[in-house]
mmCIF file of C-alpha atoms in Angstrom:
data_model
loop_
_atom_site.group_PDB
_atom_site.id
_atom_site.type_symbol
_atom_site.label_atom_id
_atom_site.label_comp_id
_atom_site.label_asym_id
_atom_site.label_seq_id
_atom_site.Cartn_x
_atom_site.Cartn_y
_atom_site.Cartn_z
ATOM 1 C CA UNK A 1 -28.263 27.393 18.157
ATOM 2 C CA UNK A 2 -27.375 27.672 21.969
ATOM 3 C CA UNK A 3 -25.957 25.119 24.195
ATOM 4 C CA UNK A 4 -27.993 24.060 27.245
ATOM 5 C CA UNK A 5 -26.778 25.517 30.554
ATOM 6 C CA UNK A 6 -26.489 22.133 31.900
ATOM 7 C CA UNK A 7 -24.212 20.213 29.841
ATOM 8 C CA UNK A 8 -25.551 16.880 31.470
ATOM 9 C CA UNK A 9 -29.140 17.662 30.221
ATOM 10 C CA UNK A 10 -31.264 19.211 27.606
ATOM 11 C CA UNK A 11 -33.459 21.867 29.009
ATOM 12 C CA UNK A 12 -32.937 24.211 25.945
ATOM 13 C CA UNK A 13 -35.075 23.844 22.834
ATOM 14 C CA UNK A 14 -31.887 23.122 20.479
ATOM 15 C CA UNK A 15 -28.447 22.151 21.116
ATOM 16 C CA UNK A 16 -25.484 20.468 19.406
ATOM 17 C CA UNK A 17 -24.324 16.958 20.078
ATOM 18 C CA UNK A 18 -21.296 14.909 18.726
ATOM 19 C CA UNK A 19 -21.120 11.179 19.021
ATOM 20 C CA UNK A 20 -18.072 9.177 17.730
ATOM 21 C CA UNK A 21 -17.754 11.694 14.788
ATOM 22 C CA UNK A 22 -21.571 12.003 14.180
ATOM 23 C CA UNK A 23 -22.731 15.662 14.514
ATOM 24 C CA UNK A 24 -26.306 16.077 15.425
ATOM 25 C CA UNK A 25 -28.629 18.865 16.274
ATOM 26 C CA UNK A 26 -30.540 18.162 19.434
ATOM 27 C CA UNK A 27 -34.484 19.306 19.790
ATOM 28 C CA UNK A 28 -35.801 18.856 23.322
ATOM 29 C CA UNK A 29 -39.341 19.053 24.044
ATOM 30 C CA UNK A 30 -41.322 18.644 27.451
ATOM 31 C CA UNK A 31 -44.136 16.856 25.296
ATOM 32 C CA UNK A 32 -41.888 14.199 24.037
ATOM 33 C CA UNK A 33 -41.772 10.891 25.812
ATOM 34 C CA UNK A 34 -39.020 9.174 24.050
ATOM 35 C CA UNK A 35 -35.924 9.675 21.917
ATOM 36 C CA UNK A 36 -36.073 9.819 18.167
ATOM 37 C CA UNK A 37 -33.642 10.357 15.068
ATOM 38 C CA UNK A 38 -34.266 12.105 11.952
ATOM 39 C CA UNK A 39 -32.122 12.598 8.541
ATOM 40 C CA UNK A 40 -32.950 15.639 7.274
ATOM 41 C CA UNK A 41 -33.419 16.555 3.354
ATOM 42 C CA UNK A 42 -29.995 18.311 3.590
ATOM 43 C CA UNK A 43 -28.454 15.110 5.159
ATOM 44 C CA UNK A 44 -28.008 16.901 8.661
ATOM 45 C CA UNK A 45 -28.856 14.735 11.548
ATOM 46 C CA UNK A 46 -31.259 15.684 14.311
ATOM 47 C CA UNK A 47 -31.942 13.867 17.640
ATOM 48 C CA UNK A 48 -35.409 14.552 19.145
ATOM 49 C CA UNK A 49 -35.348 14.053 22.947
ATOM 50 C CA UNK A 50 -37.659 14.622 25.889
ATOM 51 C CA UNK A 51 -36.598 17.730 28.062
ATOM 52 C CA UNK A 52 -34.251 16.922 31.059
ATOM 53 C CA UNK A 53 -32.944 13.630 29.668
ATOM 54 C CA UNK A 54 -29.081 13.248 30.244
ATOM 55 C CA UNK A 55 -26.357 13.500 27.471
ATOM 56 C CA UNK A 56 -25.086 9.936 28.455
ATOM 57 C CA UNK A 57 -28.699 8.460 27.656
ATOM 58 C CA UNK A 58 -28.657 10.630 24.505
ATOM 59 C CA UNK A 59 -25.287 9.382 23.266
ATOM 60 C CA UNK A 60 -26.255 5.855 24.115
ATOM 61 C CA UNK A 61 -29.249 6.189 22.127
ATOM 62 C CA UNK A 62 -27.380 7.329 19.030
ATOM 63 C CA UNK A 63 -24.784 4.702 19.242
ATOM 64 C CA UNK A 64 -27.420 1.952 19.242
ATOM 65 C CA UNK A 65 -28.724 3.447 16.069
ATOM 66 C CA UNK A 66 -25.722 4.297 14.431
ATOM 67 C CA UNK A 67 -25.895 1.955 11.559
ATOM 68 C CA UNK A 68 -29.355 3.112 10.810
ATOM 69 C CA UNK A 69 -28.234 6.741 10.811
ATOM 70 C CA UNK A 70 -25.511 5.998 8.421
ATOM 71 C CA UNK A 71 -27.728 3.921 6.168
ATOM 72 C CA UNK A 72 -30.414 6.836 5.842
ATOM 73 C CA UNK A 73 -27.742 9.330 5.417
ATOM 74 C CA UNK A 74 -26.352 7.630 2.506
ATOM 75 C CA UNK A 75 -29.819 7.167 1.144
ATOM 76 C CA UNK A 76 -30.269 11.030 1.471
ATOM 77 C CA UNK A 77 -27.189 11.758 -0.382
ATOM 78 C CA UNK A 78 -28.020 9.452 -3.289
ATOM 79 C CA UNK A 79 -31.439 11.385 -3.461
ATOM 80 C CA UNK A 80 -30.805 14.749 -2.484
ATOM 81 C CA UNK A 81 -31.654 17.744 -4.889
ATOM 82 C CA UNK A 82 -28.811 18.867 -7.190
ATOM 83 C CA UNK A 83 -30.829 21.618 -8.778
ATOM 84 C CA UNK A 84 -28.676 24.073 -10.802
ATOM 85 C CA UNK A 85 -28.625 27.846 -10.547
ATOM 86 C CA UNK A 86 -29.140 29.635 -13.721
ATOM 87 C CA UNK A 87 -27.802 32.824 -15.240
ATOM 88 C CA UNK A 88 -29.973 35.077 -17.473
ATOM 89 C CA UNK A 89 -27.552 35.415 -20.155
ATOM 90 C CA UNK A 90 -27.210 34.397 -23.714
ATOM 91 C CA UNK A 91 -26.210 30.741 -24.182
ATOM 92 C CA UNK A 92 -27.675 29.512 -20.774
ATOM 93 C CA UNK A 93 -29.205 26.388 -21.246
ATOM 94 C CA UNK A 94 -32.872 25.396 -20.351
ATOM 95 C CA UNK A 95 -34.716 22.252 -21.083
ATOM 96 C CA UNK A 96 -38.244 21.825 -22.459
ATOM 97 C CA UNK A 97 -39.767 18.064 -22.965
ATOM 98 C CA UNK A 98 -36.266 16.660 -22.565
ATOM 99 C CA UNK A 99 -34.697 18.801 -25.310
ATOM 100 C CA UNK A 100 -32.161 21.557 -24.957
ATOM 101 C CA UNK A 101 -32.724 25.115 -25.558
ATOM 102 C CA UNK A 102 -30.373 28.130 -25.175
ATOM 103 C CA UNK A 103 -31.508 31.565 -23.957
ATOM 104 C CA UNK A 104 -31.160 34.413 -26.106
ATOM 105 C CA UNK A 105 -31.264 38.084 -24.734
ATOM 106 C CA UNK A 106 -32.768 40.064 -27.591
ATOM 107 C CA UNK A 107 -34.418 43.563 -27.915
ATOM 108 C CA UNK A 108 -36.168 42.230 -31.045
ATOM 109 C CA UNK A 109 -40.126 42.922 -30.864
ATOM 110 C CA UNK A 110 -40.424 39.285 -31.353
ATOM 111 C CA UNK A 111 -39.623 38.557 -27.656
ATOM 112 C CA UNK A 112 -42.432 40.428 -26.603
ATOM 113 C CA UNK A 113 -43.001 41.282 -22.823
ATOM 114 C CA UNK A 114 -42.402 37.867 -21.589
ATOM 115 C CA UNK A 115 -40.313 34.696 -22.868
ATOM 116 C CA UNK A 116 -40.974 32.999 -26.110
ATOM 117 C CA UNK A 117 -39.577 30.047 -27.997
ATOM 118 C CA UNK A 118 -38.492 31.400 -31.308
ATOM 119 C CA UNK A 119 -36.289 29.441 -33.954
ATOM 120 C CA UNK A 120 -35.097 26.862 -31.418
ATOM 121 C CA UNK A 121 -34.161 29.557 -28.577
ATOM 122 C CA UNK A 122 -35.874 30.683 -25.635
ATOM 123 C CA UNK A 123 -35.991 34.622 -26.232
ATOM 124 C CA UNK A 124 -36.137 37.219 -23.363
ATOM 125 C CA UNK A 125 -35.864 40.877 -23.475
ATOM 126 C CA UNK A 126 -32.919 42.605 -21.906
ATOM 127 C CA UNK A 127 -35.063 44.610 -19.142
ATOM 128 C CA UNK A 128 -36.117 41.042 -17.902
ATOM 129 C CA UNK A 129 -32.675 39.548 -18.165
ATOM 130 C CA UNK A 130 -31.400 42.596 -15.977
ATOM 131 C CA UNK A 131 -33.785 41.704 -13.295
ATOM 132 C CA UNK A 132 -33.228 38.378 -12.070
ATOM 133 C CA UNK A 133 -36.541 37.936 -10.324
ATOM 134 C CA UNK A 134 -38.617 39.388 -12.928
ATOM 135 C CA UNK A 135 -36.772 37.160 -15.455
ATOM 136 C CA UNK A 136 -37.335 33.979 -13.442
ATOM 137 C CA UNK A 137 -40.937 34.919 -13.095
ATOM 138 C CA UNK A 138 -41.128 35.285 -16.953
ATOM 139 C CA UNK A 139 -39.547 31.892 -17.515
ATOM 140 C CA UNK A 140 -41.786 30.170 -15.052
ATOM 141 C CA UNK A 141 -44.763 31.688 -16.564
ATOM 142 C CA UNK A 142 -43.431 30.402 -20.042
ATOM 143 C CA UNK A 143 -43.086 26.755 -18.560
ATOM 144 C CA UNK A 144 -46.596 27.042 -17.303
ATOM 145 C CA UNK A 145 -48.117 28.174 -20.441
ATOM 146 C CA UNK A 146 -46.297 25.723 -22.550
ATOM 147 C CA UNK A 147 -46.795 22.791 -20.118
ATOM 148 C CA UNK A 148 -50.570 23.642 -19.887
ATOM 149 C CA UNK A 149 -50.719 23.522 -23.669
ATOM 150 C CA UNK A 150 -48.943 20.470 -24.207
ATOM 151 C CA UNK A 151 -50.576 18.691 -21.548
ATOM 152 C CA UNK A 152 -53.907 19.615 -22.878
ATOM 153 C CA UNK A 153 -53.473 17.432 -25.697
ATOM 154 C CA UNK A 154 -52.405 14.398 -23.565
ATOM 155 C CA UNK A 155 -54.975 14.438 -20.979
ATOM 156 C CA UNK A 156 -58.033 13.368 -22.567
ATOM 157 C CA UNK A 157 -56.203 10.136 -24.220
ATOM 158 C CA UNK A 158 -54.771 9.253 -20.850
ATOM 159 C CA UNK A 159 -58.220 9.561 -18.926
ATOM 160 C CA UNK A 160 -59.878 7.579 -21.624
ATOM 161 C CA UNK A 161 -57.176 4.930 -21.312
ATOM 162 C CA UNK A 162 -57.509 4.723 -17.568
ATOM 163 C CA UNK A 163 -61.418 4.846 -17.436
ATOM 164 C CA UNK A 164 -61.524 8.057 -15.380
ATOM 165 C CA UNK A 165 -63.278 11.360 -15.968
ATOM 166 C CA UNK A 166 -61.098 14.110 -17.552
ATOM 167 C CA UNK A 167 -60.183 16.739 -14.723
ATOM 168 C CA UNK A 168 -59.605 20.304 -15.042
ATOM 169 C CA UNK A 169 -55.890 21.096 -15.457
ATOM 170 C CA UNK A 170 -53.554 23.768 -14.054
ATOM 171 C CA UNK A 171 -49.924 24.285 -14.175
ATOM 172 C CA UNK A 172 -48.096 26.159 -11.423
ATOM 173 C CA UNK A 173 -45.644 26.158 -8.794
ATOM 174 C CA UNK A 174 -46.243 23.201 -6.352
ATOM 175 C CA UNK A 175 -43.051 23.208 -4.401
ATOM 176 C CA UNK A 176 -41.223 20.107 -4.386
ATOM 177 C CA UNK A 177 -44.237 18.225 -5.694
ATOM 178 C CA UNK A 178 -44.519 16.940 -9.419
ATOM 179 C CA UNK A 179 -48.446 16.922 -9.193
ATOM 180 C CA UNK A 180 -51.690 16.902 -7.159
ATOM 181 C CA UNK A 181 -55.214 16.007 -7.602
ATOM 182 C CA UNK A 182 -58.272 17.385 -5.977
ATOM 183 C CA UNK A 183 -61.262 15.878 -6.068
ATOM 184 C CA UNK A 184 -64.599 17.734 -7.492
ATOM 185 C CA UNK A 185 -66.271 20.259 -5.164
ATOM 186 C CA UNK A 186 -69.831 20.263 -4.542
ATOM 187 C CA UNK A 187 -71.920 21.804 -7.481
ATOM 188 C CA UNK A 188 -73.632 20.395 -10.577
ATOM 189 C CA UNK A 189 -70.983 19.592 -13.495
ATOM 190 C CA UNK A 190 -67.999 20.024 -11.000
ATOM 191 C CA UNK A 191 -64.809 18.362 -12.071
ATOM 192 C CA UNK A 192 -61.711 17.404 -10.147
ATOM 193 C CA UNK A 193 -58.577 19.634 -10.600
ATOM 194 C CA UNK A 194 -55.307 18.122 -11.602
ATOM 195 C CA UNK A 195 -52.261 20.512 -11.072
ATOM 196 C CA UNK A 196 -48.791 19.729 -12.441
ATOM 197 C CA UNK A 197 -45.676 21.486 -11.241
ATOM 198 C CA UNK A 198 -43.885 23.558 -13.972
ATOM 199 C CA UNK A 199 -40.506 22.149 -13.446
ATOM 200 C CA UNK A 200 -41.700 18.871 -14.649
ATOM 201 C CA UNK A 201 -42.007 20.037 -18.074
ATOM 202 C CA UNK A 202 -38.053 20.029 -18.540
ATOM 203 C CA UNK A 203 -38.364 16.136 -18.456
ATOM 204 C CA UNK A 204 -38.773 13.932 -21.312
ATOM 205 C CA UNK A 205 -42.226 13.285 -22.476
ATOM 206 C CA UNK A 206 -42.500 9.600 -21.107
ATOM 207 C CA UNK A 207 -41.807 10.810 -17.722
ATOM 208 C CA UNK A 208 -44.419 13.699 -17.788
ATOM 209 C CA UNK A 209 -46.946 10.817 -18.906
ATOM 210 C CA UNK A 210 -46.003 8.984 -15.881
ATOM 211 C CA UNK A 211 -47.053 11.905 -13.651
ATOM 212 C CA UNK A 212 -50.250 12.503 -15.653
ATOM 213 C CA UNK A 213 -51.336 8.926 -15.188
ATOM 214 C CA UNK A 214 -50.095 8.873 -11.546
ATOM 215 C CA UNK A 215 -52.484 11.919 -10.827
ATOM 216 C CA UNK A 216 -55.280 10.532 -12.822
ATOM 217 C CA UNK A 217 -55.213 7.228 -10.854
ATOM 218 C CA UNK A 218 -56.220 9.588 -8.051
ATOM 219 C CA UNK A 219 -59.493 10.327 -9.733
ATOM 220 C CA UNK A 220 -60.319 6.798 -8.895
ATOM 221 C CA UNK A 221 -58.297 6.112 -5.807
ATOM 222 C CA UNK A 222 -57.271 8.459 -3.177
ATOM 223 C CA UNK A 223 -54.136 7.711 -1.419
ATOM 224 C CA UNK A 224 -51.346 5.028 -2.533
ATOM 225 C CA UNK A 225 -53.106 1.916 -1.550
ATOM 226 C CA UNK A 226 -52.772 -1.393 -3.305
ATOM 227 C CA UNK A 227 -55.668 -0.530 -5.564
ATOM 228 C CA UNK A 228 -54.016 2.711 -6.826
ATOM 229 C CA UNK A 229 -50.813 0.903 -7.967
ATOM 230 C CA UNK A 230 -52.998 -1.794 -9.494
ATOM 231 C CA UNK A 231 -54.657 0.748 -11.592
ATOM 232 C CA UNK A 232 -51.450 2.547 -12.393
ATOM 233 C CA UNK A 233 -49.964 -0.737 -13.632
ATOM 234 C CA UNK A 234 -53.073 -1.427 -15.982
ATOM 235 C CA UNK A 235 -52.563 1.690 -17.752
ATOM 236 C CA UNK A 236 -48.801 1.807 -17.450
ATOM 237 C CA UNK A 237 -47.018 -1.531 -17.020
ATOM 238 C CA UNK A 238 -43.520 0.131 -16.858
ATOM 239 C CA UNK A 239 -44.531 2.611 -14.052
ATOM 240 C CA UNK A 240 -41.971 1.434 -11.578
ATOM 241 C CA UNK A 241 -39.100 2.170 -14.276
ATOM 242 C CA UNK A 242 -40.364 5.565 -15.152
ATOM 243 C CA UNK A 243 -40.828 6.440 -11.318
ATOM 244 C CA UNK A 244 -37.150 5.339 -10.735
ATOM 245 C CA UNK A 245 -36.120 7.539 -13.810
ATOM 246 C CA UNK A 246 -38.255 10.479 -12.313
ATOM 247 C CA UNK A 247 -36.450 10.326 -8.990
ATOM 248 C CA UNK A 248 -33.196 10.388 -10.585
ATOM 249 C CA UNK A 249 -33.706 12.971 -13.331
ATOM 250 C CA UNK A 250 -36.154 15.138 -11.227
ATOM 251 C CA UNK A 251 -33.628 16.022 -8.460
ATOM 252 C CA UNK A 252 -31.349 17.431 -11.287
ATOM 253 C CA UNK A 253 -33.743 19.749 -12.775
ATOM 254 C CA UNK A 254 -33.697 23.779 -12.486
ATOM 255 C CA UNK A 255 -36.124 24.574 -9.854
ATOM 256 C CA UNK A 256 -36.062 28.354 -10.339
ATOM 257 C CA UNK A 257 -32.767 29.476 -8.835
ATOM 258 C CA UNK A 258 -31.195 32.395 -10.584
ATOM 259 C CA UNK A 259 -28.201 34.622 -10.057
#
């Protein structure tokens, strides 16, 4: 980041500002009309400012919103991801449906060309373990296949319980989302598509069920209006408790980082 040429204003796109012990990244824009603050997912602070505004004005704005900044930063600290980094080595722990499984690096034919769950262990061949990205891809593929198979037995009962049409199912990488729903596209017999993120299947079954019910509610109600939560509550009265558990456990899941 570069500091502005004139320390009293912010003509540069980015700069740094420290106000009473708070360090903020400053982003100036000629299109912006007023100051704004954001607390990023990594808990860093950003001040958005119109170009040409003075340092004194910026400091005054930050001081006026100091309590808000501190409160929001504490919230971010409490909810920020704590995702572990895994090693592709014997004994490394992975979770599936809330249970713990250890990785076994084995040259036995039973491991095949990917990852398999054999006798209570996730088995991976030594060639995959020696190539972290290839090994990661094989593990993600296993979670996708296992998750798709498990959800296939849960989807119809939940759809019937909620009185909605059963959508097509996909399990894949959704970034930081647990699930998504796409309405049917034009065409006879078209179905909607429910996608679930593969890391979800590390969680206990009742939390996966919450995400399934959540996405199925979108078959009837788009967005998160009052009618959406009413439908979800009818099918899953304890949904608020499960959502809170998902928020807490979800930030501790392995999201695919390997070393």
